[in-house]
Amino acid sequence: MKEERYLTFALTKGRLANKTLELLEEVGITCEEIKDKDSRKLIFVNEELKLKFFLAKGPDVPTYVEYGAADIGVTGKDELLEEGRRVYEVLDLGFGKCRMCVCGPASARELLQHHERIRVASKYPVIAKDYFYNKKFQTVDIIKLNGSVELGPIVGLSDVIVDIVETGSTLRENGLEVLEEICPLSARMIVNQVSMQMQQERIKSLILKLRQKLG
Ligand code: PRP
Protein backbone atom coordinates (compact mmCIF):
# COMPACT_ATOMS: atom_id res chain seq x y z
CA MET A 1 0.00 0.00 0.00
CA LYS A 2 1.29 3.46 -0.80
CA GLU A 3 2.43 5.62 2.07
CA GLU A 4 -0.17 8.31 2.73
CA ARG A 5 0.96 11.84 3.32
CA TYR A 6 -0.25 13.83 6.31
CA LEU A 7 -3.42 15.86 6.02
CA THR A 8 -2.99 19.08 7.98
CA PHE A 9 -5.78 20.96 9.78
CA ALA A 10 -5.58 24.63 10.79
CA LEU A 11 -8.02 25.30 13.62
CA THR A 12 -9.05 28.61 15.17
CA LYS A 13 -7.62 28.89 18.69
CA GLY A 14 -10.17 28.95 21.49
CA ARG A 15 -13.81 27.97 21.54
CA LEU A 16 -14.03 27.15 17.82
CA ALA A 17 -11.10 24.71 18.07
CA ASN A 18 -12.70 22.96 21.06
CA LYS A 19 -16.02 22.62 19.24
CA THR A 20 -14.24 21.42 16.08
CA LEU A 21 -12.30 18.78 18.01
CA GLU A 22 -15.53 17.56 19.65
CA LEU A 23 -17.14 17.22 16.23
CA LEU A 24 -14.11 15.45 14.72
CA GLU A 25 -14.11 13.05 17.65
CA GLU A 26 -17.71 12.13 16.82
CA VAL A 27 -16.56 10.93 13.39
CA GLY A 28 -13.64 8.97 14.82
CA ILE A 29 -10.87 11.54 14.49
CA THR A 30 -9.06 12.16 17.75
CA CYS A 31 -5.92 13.93 18.77
CA GLU A 32 -4.93 13.18 22.36
CA GLU A 33 -1.89 15.47 22.29
CA ILE A 34 -3.93 18.60 21.63
CA LYS A 35 -6.01 18.06 24.79
CA ASP A 36 -3.01 18.65 27.05
CA LYS A 37 -3.68 22.26 28.04
CA ASP A 38 -0.21 22.72 29.58
CA SER A 39 1.57 21.84 26.37
CA ARG A 40 3.40 24.64 24.51
CA LYS A 41 3.56 22.59 21.34
CA LEU A 42 2.21 24.18 18.19
CA ILE A 43 1.71 21.11 16.03
CA PHE A 44 -0.14 18.00 17.11
CA VAL A 45 -0.01 14.69 15.29
CA ASN A 46 -2.18 11.60 15.00
CA GLU A 47 0.32 9.13 13.54
CA GLU A 48 -2.21 6.39 13.03
CA LEU A 49 -4.55 8.48 10.87
CA LYS A 50 -1.69 10.51 9.36
CA LEU A 51 -3.18 13.80 10.51
CA LYS A 52 -1.61 16.98 11.82
CA PHE A 53 -3.35 19.82 13.61
CA PHE A 54 -2.26 23.32 14.49
CA LEU A 55 -3.96 26.24 16.19
CA ALA A 56 -3.93 29.70 14.64
CA LYS A 57 -5.68 33.05 14.97
CA GLY A 58 -9.00 33.14 13.09
CA PRO A 59 -7.98 35.61 10.35
CA ASP A 60 -4.81 33.58 9.63
CA VAL A 61 -6.63 30.27 9.05
CA PRO A 62 -7.73 31.09 5.45
CA THR A 63 -4.17 32.26 4.71
CA TYR A 64 -2.63 28.95 5.80
CA VAL A 65 -5.22 27.09 3.75
CA GLU A 66 -4.88 29.20 0.60
CA TYR A 67 -1.10 28.70 0.56
CA GLY A 68 -1.40 24.97 1.23
CA ALA A 69 0.36 25.08 4.61
CA ALA A 70 -2.86 23.46 5.83
CA ASP A 71 -5.13 21.29 3.68
CA ILE A 72 -8.23 21.95 5.75
CA GLY A 73 -9.23 24.83 8.01
CA VAL A 74 -12.02 25.77 10.35
CA THR A 75 -12.83 29.40 11.03
CA GLY A 76 -15.74 31.84 11.18
CA LYS A 77 -17.58 33.03 8.08
CA ASP A 78 -16.63 36.56 9.20
CA GLU A 79 -12.94 35.79 8.66
CA LEU A 80 -13.64 34.26 5.24
CA LEU A 81 -15.57 37.32 4.10
CA GLU A 82 -12.95 39.68 5.47
CA GLU A 83 -9.89 37.86 4.14
CA GLY A 84 -11.31 36.95 0.71
CA ARG A 85 -8.89 34.05 0.25
CA ARG A 86 -9.11 31.57 -2.63
CA VAL A 87 -10.24 28.46 -0.77
CA TYR A 88 -13.20 26.12 -1.10
CA GLU A 89 -15.83 26.61 1.59
CA VAL A 90 -17.22 23.09 1.97
CA LEU A 91 -19.28 22.91 5.16
CA ASP A 92 -21.28 25.05 7.54
CA LEU A 93 -20.48 23.41 10.88
CA GLY A 94 -23.48 25.01 12.56
CA PHE A 95 -21.70 26.19 15.72
CA GLY A 96 -20.24 29.59 16.53
CA LYS A 97 -23.50 31.12 15.37
CA CYS A 98 -23.74 34.91 15.51
CA ARG A 99 -24.58 37.89 13.30
CA MET A 100 -22.60 40.66 11.64
CA CYS A 101 -24.47 43.88 12.38
CA VAL A 102 -24.36 47.63 12.19
CA CYS A 103 -24.74 48.80 15.79
CA GLY A 104 -24.84 52.09 17.59
CA PRO A 105 -26.94 54.27 19.85
CA ALA A 106 -30.64 54.45 18.90
CA SER A 107 -30.04 58.04 17.81
CA ALA A 108 -27.80 56.83 14.96
CA ARG A 109 -30.70 55.04 13.26
CA GLU A 110 -31.60 58.19 11.41
CA LEU A 111 -28.07 58.65 10.03
CA LEU A 112 -28.40 55.29 8.30
CA GLN A 113 -31.68 56.21 6.66
CA HIS A 114 -30.54 59.50 5.18
CA HIS A 115 -27.35 58.21 3.60
CA GLU A 116 -25.22 60.65 5.53
CA ARG A 117 -21.44 60.45 5.39
CA ILE A 118 -20.91 58.81 8.75
CA ARG A 119 -17.93 57.25 10.51
CA VAL A 120 -18.00 53.49 10.91
CA ALA A 121 -15.55 51.72 13.25
CA SER A 122 -14.89 48.02 12.71
CA LYS A 123 -12.48 45.13 13.04
CA TYR A 124 -13.88 44.12 9.65
CA PRO A 125 -13.21 47.03 7.24
CA VAL A 126 -13.73 44.90 4.11
CA ILE A 127 -17.16 43.67 5.26
CA ALA A 128 -18.13 47.17 6.43
CA LYS A 129 -17.03 48.77 3.16
CA ASP A 130 -18.80 46.17 1.03
CA TYR A 131 -22.03 46.62 2.99
CA PHE A 132 -22.13 50.41 2.90
CA TYR A 133 -20.71 50.96 -0.60
CA ASN A 134 -22.13 48.03 -2.55
CA LYS A 135 -25.35 47.16 -0.74
CA LYS A 136 -26.53 50.49 0.68
CA PHE A 137 -24.76 52.79 -1.79
CA GLN A 138 -23.77 55.00 1.11
CA THR A 139 -20.37 56.70 1.22
CA VAL A 140 -18.89 56.38 4.70
CA ASP A 141 -15.53 56.72 6.43
CA ILE A 142 -14.30 53.37 7.74
CA ILE A 143 -12.05 53.35 10.81
CA LYS A 144 -10.21 50.10 11.49
CA LEU A 145 -10.06 48.98 15.13
CA ASN A 146 -8.62 45.80 16.59
CA GLY A 147 -11.08 45.01 19.37
CA SER A 148 -13.49 46.46 21.94
CA VAL A 149 -15.10 48.14 18.95
CA GLU A 150 -18.15 49.10 21.04
CA LEU A 151 -16.02 51.92 22.42
CA GLY A 152 -16.24 53.69 19.04
CA PRO A 153 -19.62 55.40 19.43
CA ILE A 154 -19.29 55.70 23.21
CA VAL A 155 -16.16 57.83 23.13
CA GLY A 156 -17.13 59.68 19.94
CA LEU A 157 -14.68 58.03 17.54
CA SER A 158 -17.45 56.85 15.23
CA ASP A 159 -21.20 57.13 14.70
CA VAL A 160 -21.78 53.39 14.38
CA ILE A 161 -19.82 50.12 14.38
CA VAL A 162 -19.89 46.99 12.25
CA ASP A 163 -19.33 44.09 14.59
CA ILE A 164 -20.28 40.58 15.63
CA VAL A 165 -23.31 40.20 17.87
CA GLU A 166 -23.80 36.91 19.64
CA THR A 167 -25.92 37.28 22.78
CA GLY A 168 -26.22 41.06 22.47
CA SER A 169 -25.09 41.60 26.04
CA THR A 170 -22.00 43.68 25.16
CA LEU A 171 -24.27 46.06 23.25
CA ARG A 172 -26.89 46.20 26.01
CA GLU A 173 -24.36 46.86 28.74
CA ASN A 174 -23.00 49.77 26.76
CA GLY A 175 -26.25 51.43 25.71
CA LEU A 176 -25.97 50.35 22.08
CA GLU A 177 -28.30 48.35 19.86
CA VAL A 178 -28.47 46.49 16.57
CA LEU A 179 -29.47 48.97 13.89
CA GLU A 180 -29.16 46.78 10.80
CA GLU A 181 -28.24 43.14 10.23
CA ILE A 182 -25.61 42.44 7.57
CA CYS A 183 -25.46 38.63 7.54
CA PRO A 184 -25.60 35.51 9.72
CA LEU A 185 -22.28 33.90 10.66
CA SER A 186 -21.08 30.48 11.83
CA ALA A 187 -18.02 28.23 11.72
CA ARG A 188 -17.10 26.95 8.27
CA MET A 189 -14.80 24.24 7.01
CA ILE A 190 -12.52 25.31 4.17
CA VAL A 191 -10.22 23.29 1.92
CA ASN A 192 -7.13 24.17 -0.12
CA GLN A 193 -8.00 24.08 -3.83
CA VAL A 194 -5.10 21.82 -4.83
CA SER A 195 -5.56 19.46 -1.86
CA MET A 196 -9.18 19.06 -2.88
CA GLN A 197 -7.96 17.51 -6.16
CA MET A 198 -4.87 15.65 -4.94
CA GLN A 199 -6.36 14.24 -1.73
CA GLN A 200 -9.88 14.01 -3.06
CA GLU A 201 -10.78 10.62 -1.61
CA ARG A 202 -9.73 11.34 1.97
CA ILE A 203 -11.14 14.85 2.04
CA LYS A 204 -14.44 13.96 0.40
CA SER A 205 -14.98 11.03 2.74
CA LEU A 206 -14.34 13.31 5.73
CA ILE A 207 -16.79 15.92 4.40
CA LEU A 208 -19.38 13.20 3.84
CA LYS A 209 -19.02 11.83 7.38
CA LEU A 210 -19.28 15.29 8.88
CA ARG A 211 -22.28 16.15 6.73
CA GLN A 212 -24.06 12.99 7.89
CA LYS A 213 -23.23 13.79 11.52
CA LEU A 214 -24.47 17.37 11.19
CA GLY A 215 -27.71 16.13 9.61
C1 PRP B 1 -16.95 39.91 20.16
C2 PRP B 1 -17.61 41.04 19.40
C3 PRP B 1 -18.44 41.71 20.46
C4 PRP B 1 -18.86 40.55 21.35
C5 PRP B 1 -20.27 40.16 21.01
O1 PRP B 1 -15.84 40.42 20.81
O2 PRP B 1 -16.64 41.89 18.83
O3 PRP B 1 -17.67 42.64 21.17
O4 PRP B 1 -17.96 39.47 21.08
O5 PRP B 1 -20.75 39.16 21.86
P1 PRP B 1 -22.13 39.32 22.66
O6 PRP B 1 -23.17 39.77 21.67
O7 PRP B 1 -22.40 37.91 23.16
O8 PRP B 1 -21.92 40.29 23.76
P2 PRP B 1 -14.70 39.52 21.42
O9 PRP B 1 -15.15 38.96 22.72
O10 PRP B 1 -14.24 38.54 20.40
O11 PRP B 1 -13.53 40.57 21.74
P3 PRP B 1 -13.07 41.92 21.05
O12 PRP B 1 -14.04 42.98 21.50
O13 PRP B 1 -11.72 42.16 21.56
O14 PRP B 1 -13.13 41.73 19.57
mmCIF file of N, CA and C and ligand atoms in Angstrom, residues 123-124 146-150 163-171, ligand 1:
data_model
loop_
_atom_site.group_PDB
_atom_site.id
_atom_site.type_symbol
_atom_site.label_atom_id
_atom_site.label_comp_id
_atom_site.label_asym_id
_atom_site.label_seq_id
_atom_site.Cartn_x
_atom_site.Cartn_y
_atom_site.Cartn_z
ATOM 1 N N LYS A 123 -13.611 46.044 13.182
ATOM 2 C CA LYS A 123 -12.478 45.127 13.044
ATOM 3 C C LYS A 123 -12.528 44.504 11.652
ATOM 4 N N TYR A 124 -13.630 44.749 10.950
ATOM 5 C CA TYR A 124 -13.883 44.120 9.649
ATOM 6 C C TYR A 124 -14.097 45.192 8.573
ATOM 7 N N ASN A 146 -9.057 47.187 16.398
ATOM 8 C CA ASN A 146 -8.618 45.803 16.591
ATOM 9 C C ASN A 146 -9.334 45.062 17.705
ATOM 10 N N GLY A 147 -10.341 45.676 18.296
ATOM 11 C CA GLY A 147 -11.083 45.011 19.367
ATOM 12 C C GLY A 147 -11.819 46.043 20.193
ATOM 13 N N SER A 148 -12.660 45.573 21.112
ATOM 14 C CA SER A 148 -13.486 46.462 21.941
ATOM 15 C C SER A 148 -14.082 47.584 21.084
ATOM 16 N N VAL A 149 -14.611 47.182 19.947
ATOM 17 C CA VAL A 149 -15.104 48.137 18.947
ATOM 18 C C VAL A 149 -16.274 48.972 19.475
ATOM 19 N N GLU A 150 -16.996 48.404 20.455
ATOM 20 C CA GLU A 150 -18.146 49.101 21.035
ATOM 21 C C GLU A 150 -17.762 50.464 21.605
ATOM 22 N N ASP A 163 -19.956 45.060 13.701
ATOM 23 C CA ASP A 163 -19.327 44.089 14.587
ATOM 24 C C ASP A 163 -20.189 42.831 14.728
ATOM 25 N N ILE A 164 -19.589 41.837 15.368
ATOM 26 C CA ILE A 164 -20.277 40.584 15.627
ATOM 27 C C ILE A 164 -21.181 40.725 16.847
ATOM 28 N N VAL A 165 -22.399 40.239 16.725
ATOM 29 C CA VAL A 165 -23.309 40.199 17.869
ATOM 30 C C VAL A 165 -23.675 38.742 18.104
ATOM 31 N N GLU A 166 -23.424 38.284 19.336
ATOM 32 C CA GLU A 166 -23.796 36.906 19.644
ATOM 33 C C GLU A 166 -25.014 36.935 20.570
ATOM 34 N N THR A 167 -24.794 37.212 21.836
ATOM 35 C CA THR A 167 -25.925 37.281 22.775
ATOM 36 C C THR A 167 -26.528 38.683 22.812
ATOM 37 N N GLY A 168 -25.756 39.675 22.408
ATOM 38 C CA GLY A 168 -26.222 41.062 22.465
ATOM 39 C C GLY A 168 -25.910 41.734 23.790
ATOM 40 N N SER A 169 -25.280 41.003 24.713
ATOM 41 C CA SER A 169 -25.089 41.596 26.044
ATOM 42 C C SER A 169 -24.028 42.701 26.049
ATOM 43 N N THR A 170 -23.008 42.589 25.213
ATOM 44 C CA THR A 170 -22.001 43.679 25.157
ATOM 45 C C THR A 170 -22.679 44.978 24.718
ATOM 46 N N LEU A 171 -23.558 44.866 23.731
ATOM 47 C CA LEU A 171 -24.272 46.060 23.254
ATOM 48 C C LEU A 171 -25.143 46.636 24.375
HETATM 49 C C1 PRP B 1 -16.950 39.912 20.165
HETATM 50 C C2 PRP B 1 -17.610 41.038 19.404
HETATM 51 C C3 PRP B 1 -18.440 41.712 20.458
HETATM 52 C C4 PRP B 1 -18.856 40.547 21.350
HETATM 53 C C5 PRP B 1 -20.272 40.163 21.013
HETATM 54 O O1 PRP B 1 -15.839 40.421 20.813
HETATM 55 O O2 PRP B 1 -16.644 41.891 18.829
HETATM 56 O O3 PRP B 1 -17.669 42.642 21.174
HETATM 57 O O4 PRP B 1 -17.962 39.474 21.083
HETATM 58 O O5 PRP B 1 -20.747 39.156 21.864
HETATM 59 P P1 PRP B 1 -22.130 39.317 22.657
HETATM 60 O O6 PRP B 1 -23.167 39.768 21.671
HETATM 61 O O7 PRP B 1 -22.404 37.910 23.156
HETATM 62 O O8 PRP B 1 -21.920 40.287 23.765
HETATM 63 P P2 PRP B 1 -14.697 39.523 21.424
HETATM 64 O O9 PRP B 1 -15.145 38.956 22.715
HETATM 65 O O10 PRP B 1 -14.239 38.538 20.402
HETATM 66 O O11 PRP B 1 -13.531 40.567 21.738
HETATM 67 P P3 PRP B 1 -13.073 41.922 21.052
HETATM 68 O O12 PRP B 1 -14.037 42.982 21.498
HETATM 69 O O13 PRP B 1 -11.717 42.161 21.565
HETATM 70 O O14 PRP B 1 -13.132 41.732 19.567
#
